[in-house]
Tab-separated table of C-alpha atoms and ligand atoms in Angstrom:
chain	number	residue	atom	x	y	z
A	1	MET	CA	-49.832	-13.004	-60.922
A	2	LEU	CA	-51.071	-11.444	-64.174
A	3	SER	CA	-52.939	-14.529	-65.056
A	4	ALA	CA	-54.591	-14.503	-61.579
A	5	VAL	CA	-55.500	-10.804	-61.985
A	6	GLY	CA	-56.832	-11.634	-65.467
A	7	GLN	CA	-59.445	-13.973	-63.807
A	8	ILE	CA	-61.067	-11.016	-62.071
A	9	PRO	CA	-64.026	-9.657	-64.027
A	10	ASP	CA	-63.427	-6.373	-65.803
A	11	CYS	CA	-59.651	-6.674	-65.365
A	12	PHE	CA	-57.711	-6.657	-68.559
A	13	PRO	CA	-54.136	-5.803	-69.519
A	14	ALA	CA	-53.474	-2.099	-70.342
A	15	GLN	CA	-53.411	-1.334	-74.063
A	16	PRO	CA	-50.512	0.702	-75.477
A	17	GLY	CA	-50.866	4.255	-74.254
A	18	ASP	CA	-53.741	3.438	-71.901
A	19	PHE	CA	-52.408	5.250	-68.889
A	20	THR	CA	-51.727	8.347	-70.892
A	21	LYS	CA	-55.096	8.183	-72.549
A	22	ARG	CA	-56.689	8.040	-68.994
A	23	ALA	CA	-54.457	10.977	-67.860
A	24	PHE	CA	-55.766	12.905	-70.910
A	25	TYR	CA	-59.442	12.151	-70.281
A	26	ALA	CA	-59.056	12.887	-66.626
A	27	GLY	CA	-57.733	16.358	-67.565
A	28	LYS	CA	-54.208	15.755	-66.078
A	29	MET	CA	-52.463	16.169	-69.485
A	30	ASP	CA	-53.395	18.034	-72.588
A	31	LEU	CA	-52.841	16.802	-76.136
A	32	THR	CA	-49.534	18.725	-76.474
A	33	ALA	CA	-48.253	17.179	-73.176
A	34	VAL	CA	-49.277	13.673	-74.460
A	35	GLU	CA	-47.331	14.415	-77.768
A	36	GLY	CA	-44.468	15.513	-75.674
A	37	LEU	CA	-44.430	12.235	-73.707
A	38	ALA	CA	-44.500	10.180	-76.965
A	39	ASP	CA	-41.624	12.274	-78.287
A	40	LEU	CA	-39.635	11.883	-75.131
A	41	LEU	CA	-39.988	8.139	-75.493
A	42	SER	CA	-38.581	8.114	-78.957
A	43	ALA	CA	-36.087	10.913	-78.481
A	44	GLU	CA	-32.575	9.845	-79.506
A	45	THR	CA	-30.433	12.898	-78.624
A	46	GLU	CA	-30.170	15.384	-75.685
A	47	ALA	CA	-31.647	18.351	-77.584
A	48	GLN	CA	-34.682	16.266	-78.665
A	49	ARG	CA	-35.145	14.963	-75.057
A	50	LYS	CA	-34.983	18.545	-73.663
A	51	GLN	CA	-37.560	19.773	-76.192
A	52	ALA	CA	-39.882	16.772	-75.611
A	53	LEU	CA	-39.659	17.148	-71.766
A	54	LEU	CA	-40.512	20.840	-71.923
A	55	GLN	CA	-43.498	19.964	-74.021
A	56	MET	CA	-44.515	17.115	-71.748
A	57	GLU	CA	-44.282	19.346	-68.719
A	58	GLY	CA	-46.966	21.476	-70.506
A	59	HIS	CA	-45.069	24.575	-71.478
A	60	LEU	CA	-46.551	24.588	-75.011
A	61	GLY	CA	-49.974	23.665	-73.795
A	62	LYS	CA	-49.788	26.570	-71.265
A	63	LEU	CA	-49.056	29.069	-73.974
A	64	TYR	CA	-51.916	27.755	-76.158
A	65	ASN	CA	-54.280	27.680	-73.099
A	66	GLU	CA	-53.354	31.366	-72.297
A	67	TRP	CA	-54.179	32.336	-75.807
A	68	ALA	CA	-57.502	30.410	-75.663
A	69	GLN	CA	-58.358	32.150	-72.463
A	70	THR	CA	-57.792	35.579	-74.115
A	71	LEU	CA	-59.932	34.572	-77.002
A	72	VAL	CA	-62.640	33.305	-74.700
A	73	LYS	CA	-62.706	36.695	-72.924
A	74	CYS	CA	-62.788	38.564	-76.229
A	75	MET	CA	-65.686	36.306	-77.409
A	76	ALA	CA	-67.542	36.868	-74.138
A	77	HIS	CA	-67.248	40.622	-74.521
A	78	VAL	CA	-68.388	40.554	-78.190
A	79	GLU	CA	-71.443	38.329	-77.355
A	80	ALA	CA	-72.299	40.477	-74.344
A	81	TYR	CA	-72.207	43.478	-76.744
A	82	ILE	CA	-74.531	41.687	-79.200
A	83	ASP	CA	-76.953	40.917	-76.385
A	84	PHE	CA	-76.953	44.076	-74.400
A	85	SER	CA	-75.579	47.036	-76.389
A	86	GLU	CA	-79.055	48.205	-77.610
A	87	ASP	CA	-80.118	48.667	-74.067
A	88	ASP	CA	-77.007	50.765	-73.510
A	89	ASN	CA	-76.247	48.773	-70.472
A	90	ILE	CA	-72.727	47.937	-71.236
A	91	GLU	CA	-69.418	49.781	-70.805
A	92	ASP	CA	-68.102	51.917	-73.574
A	93	GLY	CA	-65.459	50.895	-75.947
A	94	VAL	CA	-65.981	47.088	-75.620
A	95	LEU	CA	-65.444	46.300	-79.227
A	96	GLU	CA	-62.445	48.613	-79.595
A	97	SER	CA	-60.744	47.018	-76.518
A	98	VAL	CA	-61.435	43.520	-78.017
A	99	GLU	CA	-59.865	44.626	-81.283
A	100	LYS	CA	-56.713	45.721	-79.418
A	101	LYS	CA	-56.450	42.473	-77.529
A	102	LEU	CA	-56.985	40.473	-80.722
A	103	LYS	CA	-54.298	42.450	-82.498
A	104	VAL	CA	-51.759	41.674	-79.744
A	105	LEU	CA	-52.789	38.005	-79.802
A	106	ALA	CA	-52.377	37.762	-83.607
A	107	GLU	CA	-48.931	39.325	-83.285
A	108	GLU	CA	-47.848	36.862	-80.647
A	109	MET	CA	-49.100	33.979	-82.739
A	110	LYS	CA	-47.283	35.279	-85.776
A	111	SER	CA	-43.943	35.546	-83.971
A	112	HIS	CA	-44.491	32.028	-82.446
A	113	MET	CA	-44.938	30.768	-86.026
A	114	SER	CA	-41.989	32.635	-87.654
A	115	ASP	CA	-39.608	30.131	-86.189
A	116	GLU	CA	-38.211	28.699	-89.409
A	117	ARG	CA	-39.604	25.273	-88.287
A	118	ARG	CA	-36.806	24.938	-85.650
A	119	GLY	CA	-38.870	22.656	-83.358
A	120	GLU	CA	-40.047	20.545	-86.069
A	121	ILE	CA	-36.510	20.099	-87.540
A	122	LEU	CA	-35.225	19.197	-84.101
A	123	ARG	CA	-38.012	16.622	-83.549
A	124	SER	CA	-37.555	14.935	-86.925
A	125	GLY	CA	-33.774	15.262	-87.254
A	126	VAL	CA	-31.812	17.708	-89.415
A	127	GLN	CA	-31.413	16.472	-92.985
A	128	VAL	CA	-27.804	17.102	-94.151
A	129	SER	CA	-26.959	16.236	-97.729
A	130	ILE	CA	-23.375	15.768	-98.959
A	131	VAL	CA	-23.197	16.806	-102.667
A	132	GLY	CA	-20.461	17.543	-105.266
A	133	GLU	CA	-18.652	16.163	-108.235
A	134	PRO	CA	-17.557	12.490	-108.328
A	135	ASN	CA	-14.329	11.612	-106.613
A	136	VAL	CA	-14.035	14.697	-104.436
A	137	GLY	CA	-14.326	12.667	-101.215
A	138	LYS	CA	-18.041	12.763	-100.380
A	139	SER	CA	-18.220	9.206	-99.205
A	140	SER	CA	-14.922	9.646	-97.376
A	141	LEU	CA	-16.406	12.572	-95.546
A	142	LEU	CA	-19.587	10.676	-94.651
A	143	ASN	CA	-17.502	7.882	-93.210
A	144	THR	CA	-15.214	10.292	-91.299
A	145	LEU	CA	-18.199	11.966	-89.726
A	146	ALA	CA	-20.024	8.832	-88.958
A	147	GLN	CA	-16.817	7.225	-87.753
A	148	ARG	CA	-17.426	4.020	-89.657
A	149	PRO	CA	-17.217	2.859	-93.253
A	150	ALA	CA	-20.928	3.302	-94.041
A	151	ALA	CA	-20.334	4.191	-97.738
A	152	ILE	CA	-17.931	2.614	-100.250
A	153	VAL	CA	-14.831	4.601	-101.075
A	154	THR	CA	-12.930	3.899	-104.191
A	155	SER	CA	-10.920	5.929	-106.679
A	156	GLN	CA	-13.421	5.012	-109.359
A	157	ALA	CA	-15.822	7.832	-110.190
A	158	GLY	CA	-19.451	7.077	-109.865
A	159	THR	CA	-19.406	4.469	-107.043
A	160	THR	CA	-22.312	5.964	-105.013
A	161	ARG	CA	-25.592	5.890	-106.961
A	162	ASP	CA	-28.247	5.511	-104.429
A	163	LEU	CA	-28.615	7.767	-101.346
A	164	VAL	CA	-26.613	6.368	-98.369
A	165	ARG	CA	-28.128	7.607	-95.093
A	166	VAL	CA	-26.554	7.584	-91.728
A	167	SER	CA	-28.269	8.762	-88.582
A	168	MET	CA	-26.034	10.301	-85.958
A	169	ASP	CA	-25.909	12.444	-82.851
A	170	LEU	CA	-23.853	15.586	-83.355
A	171	GLY	CA	-23.396	17.490	-80.121
A	172	GLY	CA	-26.829	16.524	-78.918
A	173	PHE	CA	-28.565	17.302	-82.239
A	174	PRO	CA	-30.097	14.459	-84.348
A	175	VAL	CA	-28.707	14.493	-87.833
A	176	GLN	CA	-29.515	12.407	-90.885
A	177	LEU	CA	-26.358	12.541	-93.008
A	178	CYS	CA	-26.967	11.547	-96.682
A	179	ASP	CA	-24.199	10.635	-99.235
A	180	THR	CA	-25.215	11.169	-102.826
A	181	ALA	CA	-24.131	10.325	-106.301
A	182	GLY	CA	-21.395	12.478	-107.782
A	183	LEU	CA	-22.834	15.220	-110.063
A	184	ARG	CA	-21.751	14.994	-113.664
A	185	GLU	CA	-23.125	14.461	-117.141
A	186	ALA	CA	-23.982	10.782	-117.006
A	187	SER	CA	-24.957	8.446	-119.870
A	188	ASP	CA	-25.702	5.375	-117.726
A	189	GLU	CA	-29.352	5.142	-116.861
A	190	VAL	CA	-28.657	4.056	-113.204
A	191	GLU	CA	-26.234	6.783	-112.626
A	192	LYS	CA	-28.642	9.387	-114.208
A	193	GLU	CA	-31.283	8.309	-111.629
A	194	GLY	CA	-28.702	8.557	-108.815
A	195	ILE	CA	-27.902	12.125	-109.979
A	196	HIS	CA	-31.502	13.050	-110.154
A	197	ARG	CA	-31.916	11.648	-106.544
A	198	ALA	CA	-28.864	13.684	-105.404
A	199	LYS	CA	-30.190	16.928	-106.702
A	200	ALA	CA	-33.566	16.251	-105.090
A	201	ALA	CA	-31.788	15.463	-101.734
A	202	ALA	CA	-29.879	18.810	-102.040
A	203	ALA	CA	-33.102	20.715	-102.642
A	204	LYS	CA	-34.861	19.159	-99.690
A	205	ALA	CA	-32.000	19.147	-97.218
A	206	ASP	CA	-32.036	21.532	-94.177
A	207	LEU	CA	-28.318	21.901	-94.825
A	208	VAL	CA	-26.025	21.054	-97.706
A	209	LEU	CA	-22.371	20.175	-97.386
A	210	LEU	CA	-20.991	21.144	-100.779
A	211	VAL	CA	-17.828	19.079	-101.314
A	212	ALA	CA	-15.109	20.126	-103.871
A	213	SER	CA	-11.618	18.990	-104.447
A	214	ALA	CA	-9.131	21.698	-103.284
A	215	PRO	CA	-6.428	20.774	-105.729
A	216	LEU	CA	-8.785	20.919	-108.737
A	217	LEU	CA	-10.165	24.323	-107.755
A	218	PRO	CA	-9.332	26.779	-110.633
A	219	LYS	CA	-6.998	29.667	-109.662
A	220	VAL	CA	-9.588	32.415	-109.779
A	221	PRO	CA	-11.152	34.288	-106.826
A	222	LEU	CA	-12.681	31.664	-104.476
A	223	GLU	CA	-16.277	33.054	-104.714
A	224	GLN	CA	-16.248	32.908	-108.484
A	225	ALA	CA	-14.648	29.389	-108.517
A	226	LEU	CA	-17.467	28.086	-106.129
A	227	GLN	CA	-20.309	29.703	-108.162
A	228	ASN	CA	-18.837	28.117	-111.269
A	229	TYR	CA	-18.641	24.774	-109.351
A	230	LEU	CA	-22.322	25.036	-108.391
A	231	LYS	CA	-23.216	25.622	-112.072
A	232	THR	CA	-21.022	22.661	-113.272
A	233	CYS	CA	-22.805	20.520	-110.730
A	234	GLY	CA	-26.144	21.769	-111.948
A	235	LEU	CA	-27.238	22.813	-108.427
A	236	SER	CA	-29.470	25.757	-107.904
A	237	ILE	CA	-28.794	26.383	-104.287
A	238	ASN	CA	-27.485	29.447	-102.485
A	239	LEU	CA	-23.787	29.262	-101.651
A	240	LYS	CA	-24.344	31.077	-98.364
A	241	ASP	CA	-26.679	28.469	-97.208
A	242	CYS	CA	-24.182	25.619	-97.716
A	243	ILE	CA	-21.069	24.614	-95.829
A	244	VAL	CA	-18.447	24.322	-98.427
A	245	VAL	CA	-15.901	21.590	-97.841
A	246	LEU	CA	-12.657	21.922	-99.787
A	247	ASN	CA	-11.293	18.436	-99.441
A	248	LYS	CA	-8.061	16.754	-100.229
A	249	SER	CA	-6.076	19.708	-98.617
A	250	ASP	CA	-3.069	17.314	-98.127
A	251	LEU	CA	-2.650	17.457	-101.885
A	252	ILE	CA	-2.121	21.236	-102.144
A	253	PRO	CA	1.211	22.680	-101.228
A	254	ASP	CA	0.052	26.207	-100.380
A	255	LYS	CA	-2.747	26.500	-97.874
A	256	ILE	CA	-5.608	28.831	-99.116
A	257	GLN	CA	-5.645	31.816	-96.651
A	258	GLU	CA	-8.553	33.742	-95.249
A	259	LEU	CA	-11.447	31.547	-96.090
A	260	PRO	CA	-15.052	32.722	-95.391
A	261	GLU	CA	-16.783	31.365	-92.209
A	262	ASN	CA	-18.728	28.670	-94.199
A	263	VAL	CA	-15.768	27.429	-96.267
A	264	ILE	CA	-13.495	24.800	-94.605
A	265	LEU	CA	-10.416	23.177	-95.928
A	266	THR	CA	-10.303	19.529	-94.918
A	267	SER	CA	-8.500	16.305	-95.666
A	268	CYS	CA	-10.201	12.993	-95.013
A	269	GLU	CA	-6.811	11.362	-95.423
A	270	SER	CA	-4.964	13.345	-92.766
A	271	GLY	CA	-7.942	14.547	-90.645
A	272	GLU	CA	-6.954	18.110	-91.060
A	273	GLY	CA	-9.886	20.542	-90.741
A	274	ILE	CA	-12.370	17.904	-89.581
A	275	SER	CA	-12.691	19.337	-86.105
A	276	GLN	CA	-13.123	22.794	-87.538
A	277	LEU	CA	-15.829	21.430	-89.886
A	278	LEU	CA	-17.532	19.799	-86.840
A	279	SER	CA	-17.669	23.001	-84.912
A	280	VAL	CA	-19.010	25.007	-87.909
A	281	LEU	CA	-21.536	22.220	-88.379
A	282	GLN	CA	-22.558	22.358	-84.696
A	283	ASN	CA	-23.141	26.157	-84.897
A	284	ARG	CA	-25.376	25.636	-87.989
A	285	LEU	CA	-27.325	22.875	-86.087
A	286	THR	CA	-27.849	25.178	-83.173
A	287	SER	CA	-29.325	27.845	-85.356
A	288	LEU	CA	-31.407	25.327	-87.359
A	289	CYS	CA	-32.914	23.639	-84.267
A	290	GLY	CA	-32.775	26.579	-81.746
A	291	ASP	CA	-32.631	26.060	-78.040
A	292	PRO	CA	-36.003	25.138	-76.701
A	293	SER	CA	-36.842	26.860	-73.381
A	294	ARG	CA	-39.623	27.290	-70.910
A	295	GLU	CA	-40.139	30.872	-71.962
A	296	CYS	CA	-40.122	30.100	-75.674
A	297	PRO	CA	-41.797	26.745	-76.323
A	298	THR	CA	-41.514	25.790	-79.926
A	299	ILE	CA	-43.978	24.317	-82.389
A	300	THR	CA	-42.926	20.720	-82.851
A	301	GLN	CA	-45.389	19.257	-85.286
A	302	ALA	CA	-46.998	20.280	-88.520
A	303	ARG	CA	-50.359	19.647	-86.726
A	304	HIS	CA	-49.705	22.647	-84.460
A	305	ARG	CA	-48.772	24.909	-87.318
A	306	THR	CA	-51.909	23.990	-89.393
A	307	TYR	CA	-54.281	24.792	-86.488
A	308	LEU	CA	-52.442	27.983	-85.538
A	309	GLU	CA	-52.633	29.154	-89.172
A	310	THR	CA	-56.305	28.424	-89.388
A	311	CYS	CA	-56.900	30.178	-86.131
A	312	LEU	CA	-54.978	33.171	-87.233
A	313	GLU	CA	-56.866	33.238	-90.523
A	314	TYR	CA	-60.233	33.362	-88.640
A	315	LEU	CA	-58.904	36.311	-86.571
A	316	HIS	CA	-58.169	38.163	-89.665
A	317	GLU	CA	-61.504	37.216	-91.020
A	318	TYR	CA	-63.245	38.711	-87.915
A	319	GLN	CA	-61.293	41.919	-88.475
A	320	ARG	CA	-62.315	41.980	-92.155
A	321	SER	CA	-65.972	41.419	-91.256
A	322	LEU	CA	-65.878	44.333	-88.917
A	323	GLU	CA	-64.263	46.535	-91.529
A	324	ALA	CA	-66.866	45.505	-94.054
A	325	GLU	CA	-69.469	46.444	-91.438
A	326	GLN	CA	-70.954	43.012	-91.560
A	327	ASP	CA	-73.421	41.892	-88.859
A	328	LEU	CA	-71.543	41.428	-85.626
A	329	VAL	CA	-73.399	38.126	-85.016
A	330	ILE	CA	-71.714	36.760	-88.151
A	331	ALA	CA	-68.300	38.202	-87.274
A	332	ALA	CA	-68.454	36.752	-83.837
A	333	GLU	CA	-68.774	33.322	-85.541
A	334	GLN	CA	-65.249	33.840	-86.942
A	335	LEU	CA	-63.950	34.168	-83.327
A	336	ARG	CA	-65.687	31.023	-82.376
A	337	GLN	CA	-64.014	29.164	-85.157
A	338	ALA	CA	-60.653	30.613	-84.131
A	339	LEU	CA	-61.108	29.383	-80.660
A	340	ARG	CA	-62.272	25.975	-81.844
A	341	HIS	CA	-58.949	25.612	-83.842
A	342	LEU	CA	-56.918	26.640	-80.815
A	343	GLY	CA	-58.853	24.119	-78.707
A	344	MET	CA	-58.041	21.394	-81.166
A	345	LEU	CA	-54.354	22.005	-80.343
A	346	THR	CA	-54.739	21.147	-76.671
A	347	GLY	CA	-57.705	18.803	-77.091
A	348	LYS	CA	-60.090	21.219	-75.288
A	349	VAL	CA	-62.749	21.825	-77.894
A	350	SER	CA	-65.646	22.529	-75.632
A	351	THR	CA	-65.708	26.144	-74.601
A	352	GLU	CA	-69.239	26.445	-73.205
A	353	GLN	CA	-68.083	25.991	-69.597
A	354	LEU	CA	-65.402	28.624	-69.912
A	355	LEU	CA	-67.881	31.004	-71.558
A	356	ASP	CA	-70.215	30.517	-68.615
A	357	LEU	CA	-67.404	31.255	-66.285
A	358	VAL	CA	-66.428	34.487	-67.988
A	359	PHE	CA	-70.059	35.606	-68.334
A	360	SER	CA	-70.546	35.209	-64.654
A	361	GLU	CA	-67.649	37.583	-64.017
A	362	PHE	CA	-68.531	39.991	-66.668
A	363	CYS	CA	-69.890	43.325	-65.639
A	364	ILE	CA	-73.092	43.878	-67.517
A	365	GLY	CA	-75.116	46.947	-66.660
A	366	LYS	CA	-73.614	49.723	-64.571
B	401	LIG	P1	-16.682	10.504	-103.759
B	401	LIG	O1	-16.945	9.824	-105.095
B	401	LIG	O2	-16.868	11.985	-103.845
B	401	LIG	O3	-17.661	9.931	-102.803
B	401	LIG	O4	-15.237	10.276	-103.243
B	401	LIG	P2	-14.653	9.110	-102.422
B	401	LIG	O5	-14.937	9.383	-100.907
B	401	LIG	O6	-15.106	7.756	-102.942
B	401	LIG	O7	-13.094	9.353	-102.645
B	401	LIG	C1	-12.587	9.218	-103.992
B	401	LIG	C2	-11.113	9.047	-103.846
B	401	LIG	O8	-10.383	10.080	-103.202
B	401	LIG	C3	-10.693	7.793	-103.025
B	401	LIG	O9	-9.637	7.093	-103.532
B	401	LIG	C4	-10.351	8.355	-101.600
B	401	LIG	O10	-9.418	7.535	-100.983
B	401	LIG	C5	-9.760	9.686	-102.095
B	401	LIG	N1	-9.804	10.689	-100.987
B	401	LIG	C6	-10.905	11.077	-100.411
B	401	LIG	N2	-10.634	12.066	-99.550
B	401	LIG	C7	-9.294	12.375	-99.650
B	401	LIG	C8	-8.345	13.233	-99.097
B	401	LIG	O11	-8.738	14.164	-98.220
B	401	LIG	N3	-7.134	13.352	-99.545
B	401	LIG	C9	-6.637	12.367	-100.481
B	401	LIG	N4	-5.415	12.528	-100.862
B	401	LIG	N5	-7.478	11.581	-101.062
B	401	LIG	C10	-8.803	11.422	-100.683
């Protein structure tokens, strides 16, 4: 059938993304919805699917469009002021009311952006690095969590040298678990490079699982022992941001009592503490990725953040121009630029039609 259809002039097979492209050009989908659809197709976990679906349904685009509409109205008012104020034919307080609206808009944008990159982390997967001294059970932990022997486990120190990565779905959240070389003073060149990579992986990770051997922990207050452990490992990370795994609990006769919320006693041998570790991990993942909703659509790509930051910068620039009593015509250009960058988010760069629309509704002359 396809070959028969192919004989008809002007008929050709659809290219990848052709239907979506047409939907975009026909105005049925905006750019964020298109991105949402692409994310939905490549989503691997439930939380990713939920976020992508919300974006595809247009919730993020709707928010940006509302902001664009507000900006268009503000611009129309400013331009009207430029054109008509001298004839005193325009209502009072136009510029002041624009200023108020822009302040509210800037606040909304700022709070939308102060999201600790939750949407982006959820979209690309949470990077979790397992770090600690050699032989404490890092590879065993990776294998236990991944439920398969992904990394080699031996009693010989310094087995893991390169990073061993495993992708997994933890309670609906995408996780990239990374086993690293044991941290110690090494003389071997290969091991040195492994340690360098391990430290870099810890610094870059969204979450660090710091593994220590419970039986080797010195008998000093826990906080102090762990701070010393971080130093011995040569890690400059905050203890509070890590989940600390005190492994090999099967080898200590007396269980440590009253551990802080982020410190878990586990045994990869007996399985003790693993379910508790999973539930603490799940809580951290929930706060790292957030819970995308219709009411609070999240930024999911660096592209969104870049345009929003530029837009906000132009809004501030407008404010600064007014304060410096610059020509309003020049200040208004800052607003136009702000709108242009918002438009790039949704793919609607042309604003002339919208301006016409608002102008036609605008009350000029009393
Ligand atoms: P890594 O070097 O930190 O990655 O540690 P490995 O996972 O390779 O484990 C080092 C050794 O400790 C191996 O012989 C493991 O079998 C052993 N091991 C790991 N976890 C436990 C545990 O919870 N209890 C006991 N008794 N041994 C463990």
